[in-house]
PDB file of C-alpha atoms in Angstrom:
ATOM      1  CA  MET M   1       4.568  44.900  31.746  1.00 48.00           C
ATOM      2  CA  ARG M   2       1.580  43.288  33.364  1.00 54.00           C
ATOM      3  CA  ALA M   3      -0.811  41.123  31.279  1.00 51.00           C
ATOM      4  CA  THR M   4      -4.410  42.247  31.350  1.00 53.00           C
ATOM      5  CA  PRO M   5      -7.392  39.968  30.735  1.00 49.00           C
ATOM      6  CA  HIS M   6      -7.804  41.651  27.345  1.00 46.00           C
ATOM      7  CA  SER M   7      -4.166  41.025  26.328  1.00 43.00           C
ATOM      8  CA  ARG M   8      -4.347  37.361  27.462  1.00 42.00           C
ATOM      9  CA  GLN M   9      -7.514  36.876  25.414  1.00 45.00           C
ATOM     10  CA  ARG M  10      -5.812  38.434  22.358  1.00 44.00           C
ATOM     11  CA  LEU M  11      -2.763  36.204  22.830  1.00 38.00           C
ATOM     12  CA  THR M  12      -5.008  33.122  23.045  1.00 36.00           C
ATOM     13  CA  VAL M  13      -6.836  34.117  19.850  1.00 36.00           C
ATOM     14  CA  ASN M  14      -3.490  34.651  18.055  1.00 40.00           C
ATOM     15  CA  VAL M  15      -2.133  31.279  19.214  1.00 34.00           C
ATOM     16  CA  VAL M  16      -5.325  29.498  18.134  1.00 35.00           C
ATOM     17  CA  ALA M  17      -5.162  31.217  14.734  1.00 36.00           C
ATOM     18  CA  LEU M  18      -1.503  30.250  14.302  1.00 31.00           C
ATOM     19  CA  VAL M  19      -2.200  26.601  15.207  1.00 32.00           C
ATOM     20  CA  ALA M  20      -5.134  26.520  12.770  1.00 36.00           C
ATOM     21  CA  LEU M  21      -2.969  28.028  10.054  1.00 32.00           C
ATOM     22  CA  LEU M  22      -0.113  25.581  10.588  1.00 34.00           C
ATOM     23  CA  GLY M  23      -2.383  22.595  11.158  1.00 39.00           C
ATOM     24  CA  GLY M  24      -3.006  22.159   7.433  1.00 38.00           C
ATOM     25  CA  CYS M  25       0.672  22.137   6.605  1.00 39.00           C
ATOM     26  CA  GLY M  26       2.526  18.930   6.020  1.00 39.00           C
ATOM     27  CA  PRO M  27       6.167  18.190   6.641  1.00 43.00           C
ATOM     28  CA  ALA M  28       8.870  20.219   4.958  1.00 40.00           C
ATOM     29  CA  GLN M  29      10.023  18.788   1.647  1.00 40.00           C
ATOM     30  CA  PRO M  30      13.706  18.320   0.717  1.00 40.00           C
ATOM     31  CA  ASP M  31      13.599  21.580  -1.246  1.00 40.00           C
ATOM     32  CA  GLY M  32      12.407  23.428   1.893  1.00 43.00           C
ATOM     33  CA  SER M  33       8.837  23.905   0.680  1.00 39.00           C
ATOM     34  CA  VAL M  34       5.887  22.859   2.801  1.00 43.00           C
ATOM     35  CA  ARG M  35       3.169  20.696   1.291  1.00 42.00           C
ATOM     36  CA  SER M  36      -0.338  20.886   2.701  1.00 46.00           C
ATOM     37  CA  GLY M  37      -2.204  17.721   3.613  1.00 44.00           C
ATOM     38  CA  ALA M  38      -4.870  18.627   1.040  1.00 45.00           C
ATOM     39  CA  GLU M  39      -2.386  17.845  -1.752  1.00 53.00           C
ATOM     40  CA  GLU M  40      -1.868  14.262  -0.595  1.00 55.00           C
ATOM     41  CA  PRO M  41      -3.760  11.742  -2.737  1.00 63.00           C
ATOM     42  CA  ALA M  42      -6.534   9.935  -0.902  1.00 70.00           C
ATOM     43  CA  SER M  43      -6.043   6.303   0.032  1.00 75.00           C
ATOM     44  CA  PRO M  44      -7.662   3.911  -2.424  1.00 85.00           C
ATOM     45  CA  GLU M  45     -11.119   2.501  -1.839  1.00 83.00           C
ATOM     46  CA  GLY M  46     -11.383  -0.679  -3.836  1.00 90.00           C
ATOM     47  CA  LEU M  47      -8.916  -2.318  -6.179  1.00 96.00           C
ATOM     48  CA  ALA M  48      -9.864  -0.968  -9.615  1.00 95.00           C
ATOM     49  CA  ASP M  49      -7.174   1.211 -11.181  1.00 95.00           C
ATOM     50  CA  THR M  50      -4.692   0.832  -8.325  1.00 96.00           C
ATOM     51  CA  ALA M  51      -1.027  -0.163  -8.268  1.00 97.00           C
ATOM     52  CA  TRP M  52       0.901  -1.740  -5.389  1.00 98.00           C
ATOM     53  CA  ARG M  53       4.500  -2.524  -4.395  1.00 98.00           C
ATOM     54  CA  LEU M  54       5.354  -5.578  -2.273  1.00 98.00           C
ATOM     55  CA  VAL M  55       6.288  -4.885   1.349  1.00 98.00           C
ATOM     56  CA  GLU M  56       6.455  -8.410   2.766  1.00 98.00           C
ATOM     57  CA  PHE M  57       5.050 -11.906   2.934  1.00 97.00           C
ATOM     58  CA  GLN M  58       3.859 -12.983   6.380  1.00 96.00           C
ATOM     59  CA  SER M  59       3.879 -16.758   6.645  1.00 94.00           C
ATOM     60  CA  MET M  60       1.780 -18.532   9.241  1.00 91.00           C
ATOM     61  CA  SER M  61       4.654 -20.989   9.576  1.00 86.00           C
ATOM     62  CA  ASP M  62       7.312 -20.133  12.159  1.00 85.00           C
ATOM     63  CA  GLU M  63       9.856 -21.855   9.913  1.00 85.00           C
ATOM     64  CA  VAL M  64       9.296 -19.277   7.153  1.00 87.00           C
ATOM     65  CA  GLY M  65       8.330 -16.228   9.217  1.00 90.00           C
ATOM     66  CA  THR M  66       8.240 -12.857   7.472  1.00 95.00           C
ATOM     67  CA  VAL M  67       9.999 -12.491   4.124  1.00 96.00           C
ATOM     68  CA  ARG M  68      10.812  -9.064   2.665  1.00 96.00           C
ATOM     69  CA  PRO M  69      12.056  -8.396  -0.848  1.00 96.00           C
ATOM     70  CA  GLY M  70      15.524  -6.880  -1.190  1.00 94.00           C
ATOM     71  CA  ASP M  71      14.113  -4.285  -3.610  1.00 96.00           C
ATOM     72  CA  PRO M  72      10.328  -3.787  -3.263  1.00 96.00           C
ATOM     73  CA  SER M  73      10.149  -1.854  -6.552  1.00 96.00           C
ATOM     74  CA  LEU M  74      10.862  -5.142  -8.387  1.00 97.00           C
ATOM     75  CA  TYR M  75       7.500  -6.550  -7.265  1.00 98.00           C
ATOM     76  CA  THR M  76       4.414  -4.649  -8.373  1.00 98.00           C
ATOM     77  CA  LEU M  77       0.774  -5.508  -8.858  1.00 97.00           C
ATOM     78  CA  SER M  78      -1.691  -3.361 -10.854  1.00 97.00           C
ATOM     79  CA  PHE M  79      -5.452  -3.893 -10.947  1.00 97.00           C
ATOM     80  CA  VAL M  80      -7.171  -2.474 -14.040  1.00 97.00           C
ATOM     81  CA  ALA M  81     -10.886  -1.649 -13.935  1.00 96.00           C
ATOM     82  CA  ASP M  82     -11.534  -3.983 -16.903  1.00 97.00           C
ATOM     83  CA  GLY M  83     -10.674  -7.011 -14.735  1.00 97.00           C
ATOM     84  CA  SER M  84      -7.105  -7.461 -15.908  1.00 97.00           C
ATOM     85  CA  VAL M  85      -4.070  -7.496 -13.654  1.00 97.00           C
ATOM     86  CA  SER M  86      -0.438  -6.855 -14.531  1.00 97.00           C
ATOM     87  CA  LEU M  87       2.542  -7.872 -12.445  1.00 97.00           C
ATOM     88  CA  ARG M  88       6.227  -7.291 -12.192  1.00 98.00           C
ATOM     89  CA  LEU M  89       7.845 -10.208 -10.422  1.00 97.00           C
ATOM     90  CA  ASP M  90      11.526  -9.322 -10.192  1.00 97.00           C
ATOM     91  CA  CYS M  91      12.893  -9.968 -13.709  1.00 97.00           C
ATOM     92  CA  ASN M  92       9.584 -11.465 -14.924  1.00 98.00           C
ATOM     93  CA  ARG M  93       6.312  -9.952 -16.067  1.00 97.00           C
ATOM     94  CA  GLY M  94       2.818 -11.333 -15.817  1.00 96.00           C
ATOM     95  CA  THR M  95      -0.753 -10.630 -16.842  1.00 96.00           C
ATOM     96  CA  GLY M  96      -4.012 -12.188 -15.837  1.00 96.00           C
ATOM     97  CA  THR M  97      -7.460 -11.522 -14.521  1.00 97.00           C
ATOM     98  CA  TRP M  98      -8.983 -10.545 -11.206  1.00 97.00           C
ATOM     99  CA  SER M  99     -12.458 -10.444  -9.747  1.00 97.00           C
ATOM    100  CA  ALA M 100     -13.505  -9.132  -6.378  1.00 96.00           C
ATOM    101  CA  THR M 101     -16.593  -9.655  -4.274  1.00 96.00           C
ATOM    102  CA  PRO M 102     -16.452  -6.643  -1.946  1.00 95.00           C
ATOM    103  CA  SER M 103     -18.084  -6.886   1.462  1.00 96.00           C
ATOM    104  CA  SER M 104     -17.215  -3.184   1.975  1.00 94.00           C
ATOM    105  CA  PRO M 105     -15.307  -0.613  -0.117  1.00 90.00           C
ATOM    106  CA  THR M 106     -12.028  -1.766   1.432  1.00 95.00           C
ATOM    107  CA  GLU M 107     -12.313  -5.544   1.816  1.00 96.00           C
ATOM    108  CA  GLY M 108     -13.834  -8.686   0.412  1.00 97.00           C
ATOM    109  CA  GLY M 109     -13.239 -11.840  -1.553  1.00 97.00           C
ATOM    110  CA  LEU M 110     -10.666 -11.871  -4.360  1.00 98.00           C
ATOM    111  CA  GLU M 111      -9.723 -14.295  -7.100  1.00 97.00           C
ATOM    112  CA  LEU M 112      -6.633 -13.863  -9.248  1.00 95.00           C
ATOM    113  CA  GLY M 113      -5.889 -15.857 -12.357  1.00 89.00           C
ATOM    114  CA  PRO M 114      -5.152 -17.473 -14.429  1.00 89.00           C
ATOM    115  CA  VAL M 115      -1.896 -15.524 -14.609  1.00 91.00           C
ATOM    116  CA  ALA M 116       0.507 -15.944 -17.521  1.00 93.00           C
ATOM    117  CA  ALA M 117       4.069 -14.965 -16.614  1.00 93.00           C
ATOM    118  CA  THR M 118       7.454 -15.018 -18.252  1.00 95.00           C
ATOM    119  CA  ARG M 119       9.797 -17.613 -16.793  1.00 94.00           C
ATOM    120  CA  ALA M 120      13.226 -15.991 -16.839  1.00 96.00           C
ATOM    121  CA  LEU M 121      15.649 -17.162 -14.170  1.00 95.00           C
ATOM    122  CA  CYS M 122      15.981 -14.170 -11.838  1.00 95.00           C
ATOM    123  CA  PRO M 123      19.140 -13.850  -9.756  1.00 93.00           C
ATOM    124  CA  PRO M 124      18.674 -15.094  -6.180  1.00 92.00           C
ATOM    125  CA  PRO M 125      17.199 -14.311  -3.821  1.00 92.00           C
ATOM    126  CA  SER M 126      13.976 -13.820  -5.728  1.00 94.00           C
ATOM    127  CA  LEU M 127      10.334 -14.158  -4.712  1.00 96.00           C
ATOM    128  CA  ASP M 128       9.038 -14.364  -8.289  1.00 95.00           C
ATOM    129  CA  GLU M 129       8.217 -18.088  -8.355  1.00 93.00           C
ATOM    130  CA  ARG M 130       6.664 -18.075  -4.877  1.00 93.00           C
ATOM    131  CA  ILE M 131       4.388 -15.119  -5.717  1.00 95.00           C
ATOM    132  CA  ALA M 132       3.415 -16.518  -9.136  1.00 93.00           C
ATOM    133  CA  THR M 133       2.416 -19.802  -7.473  1.00 92.00           C
ATOM    134  CA  ASP M 134       0.638 -18.196  -4.514  1.00 95.00           C
ATOM    135  CA  LEU M 135      -1.525 -15.843  -6.598  1.00 93.00           C
ATOM    136  CA  GLY M 136      -3.875 -18.700  -7.425  1.00 94.00           C
ATOM    137  CA  PHE M 137      -4.443 -19.239  -3.697  1.00 97.00           C
ATOM    138  CA  VAL M 138      -5.451 -15.650  -2.841  1.00 97.00           C
ATOM    139  CA  ARG M 139      -8.957 -15.654  -1.371  1.00 98.00           C
ATOM    140  CA  SER M 140      -9.493 -12.226   0.173  1.00 98.00           C
ATOM    141  CA  TYR M 141      -8.207  -8.680   0.350  1.00 98.00           C
ATOM    142  CA  MET M 142      -8.259  -5.885   2.867  1.00 97.00           C
ATOM    143  CA  ILE M 143      -7.120  -2.278   2.403  1.00 97.00           C
ATOM    144  CA  ARG M 144      -6.049  -0.416   5.551  1.00 96.00           C
ATOM    145  CA  GLU M 145      -4.580   3.046   5.149  1.00 92.00           C
ATOM    146  CA  ASP M 146      -2.151   2.633   2.232  1.00 95.00           C
ATOM    147  CA  ARG M 147      -1.627  -1.126   2.554  1.00 97.00           C
ATOM    148  CA  LEU M 148      -3.239  -3.994   0.694  1.00 98.00           C
ATOM    149  CA  TYR M 149      -3.341  -7.348   2.487  1.00 98.00           C
ATOM    150  CA  LEU M 150      -3.887 -10.400   0.280  1.00 98.00           C
ATOM    151  CA  SER M 151      -4.741 -13.495   2.319  1.00 98.00           C
ATOM    152  CA  LEU M 152      -4.042 -16.980   1.029  1.00 97.00           C
ATOM    153  CA  MET M 153      -6.424 -19.882   1.579  1.00 96.00           C
ATOM    154  CA  ALA M 154      -5.971 -22.264   4.511  1.00 93.00           C
ATOM    155  CA  ASP M 155      -3.910 -19.769   6.517  1.00 91.00           C
ATOM    156  CA  GLY M 156      -1.152 -20.004   3.911  1.00 94.00           C
ATOM    157  CA  GLY M 157       0.023 -16.480   4.652  1.00 97.00           C
ATOM    158  CA  ILE M 158      -0.564 -12.833   3.863  1.00 98.00           C
ATOM    159  CA  TYR M 159       1.064 -10.698   1.198  1.00 98.00           C
ATOM    160  CA  VAL M 160       1.362  -7.059   2.255  1.00 98.00           C
ATOM    161  CA  TRP M 161       1.541  -4.466  -0.526  1.00 98.00           C
ATOM    162  CA  GLU M 162       2.048  -0.686  -0.342  1.00 97.00           C
ATOM    163  CA  TRP M 163      -0.090   1.593  -2.510  1.00 97.00           C
ATOM    164  CA  ILE M 164       1.689   3.446  -5.330  1.00 97.00           C
ATOM    165  CA  PRO M 165      -0.338   6.697  -5.657  1.00 92.00           C
ATOM    166  CA  ASP M 166       1.107   7.641  -9.051  1.00 81.00           C
ATOM    167  CA  PRO M 167       2.673   4.610 -10.751  1.00 69.00           C
ATOM    168  CA  ALA M 168       3.940   6.735 -13.658  1.00 66.00           C
TER     169      ALA M 168
END
């Protein structure tokens, strides 16, 4: 069967319609369902009412390098709109205050503390003491996609956190 200009045009329209239809679909889920991109929560703009899980600490010192927690779920940071912050630092918990001076919706100056934390001895290796100490030296934040970058003063390093869309 020979394709006519009319049949080629119809095929093109059908292909374009199929691509448009499938374009809004996300990857298949483990149960076989397909989730559309519209159902994905938007990335956060600003810190208020957000929760984060530690990905890594990037030291500016070659001797330290990049440090990743064995279990990122043991290190969380939650910013509440009222200016309070709550932390899980391995086997310890902490609370404190935060204040931001945004230069845009996704970055700006940041001060944390004072932070009061429990002082249980967590099994090694643990980053709890390092993070608790470093929080007082955080000077700025930047949100890119679903990552929060907390920069320490004097090029002390950068903590990288991953957004938790629904902390419950």
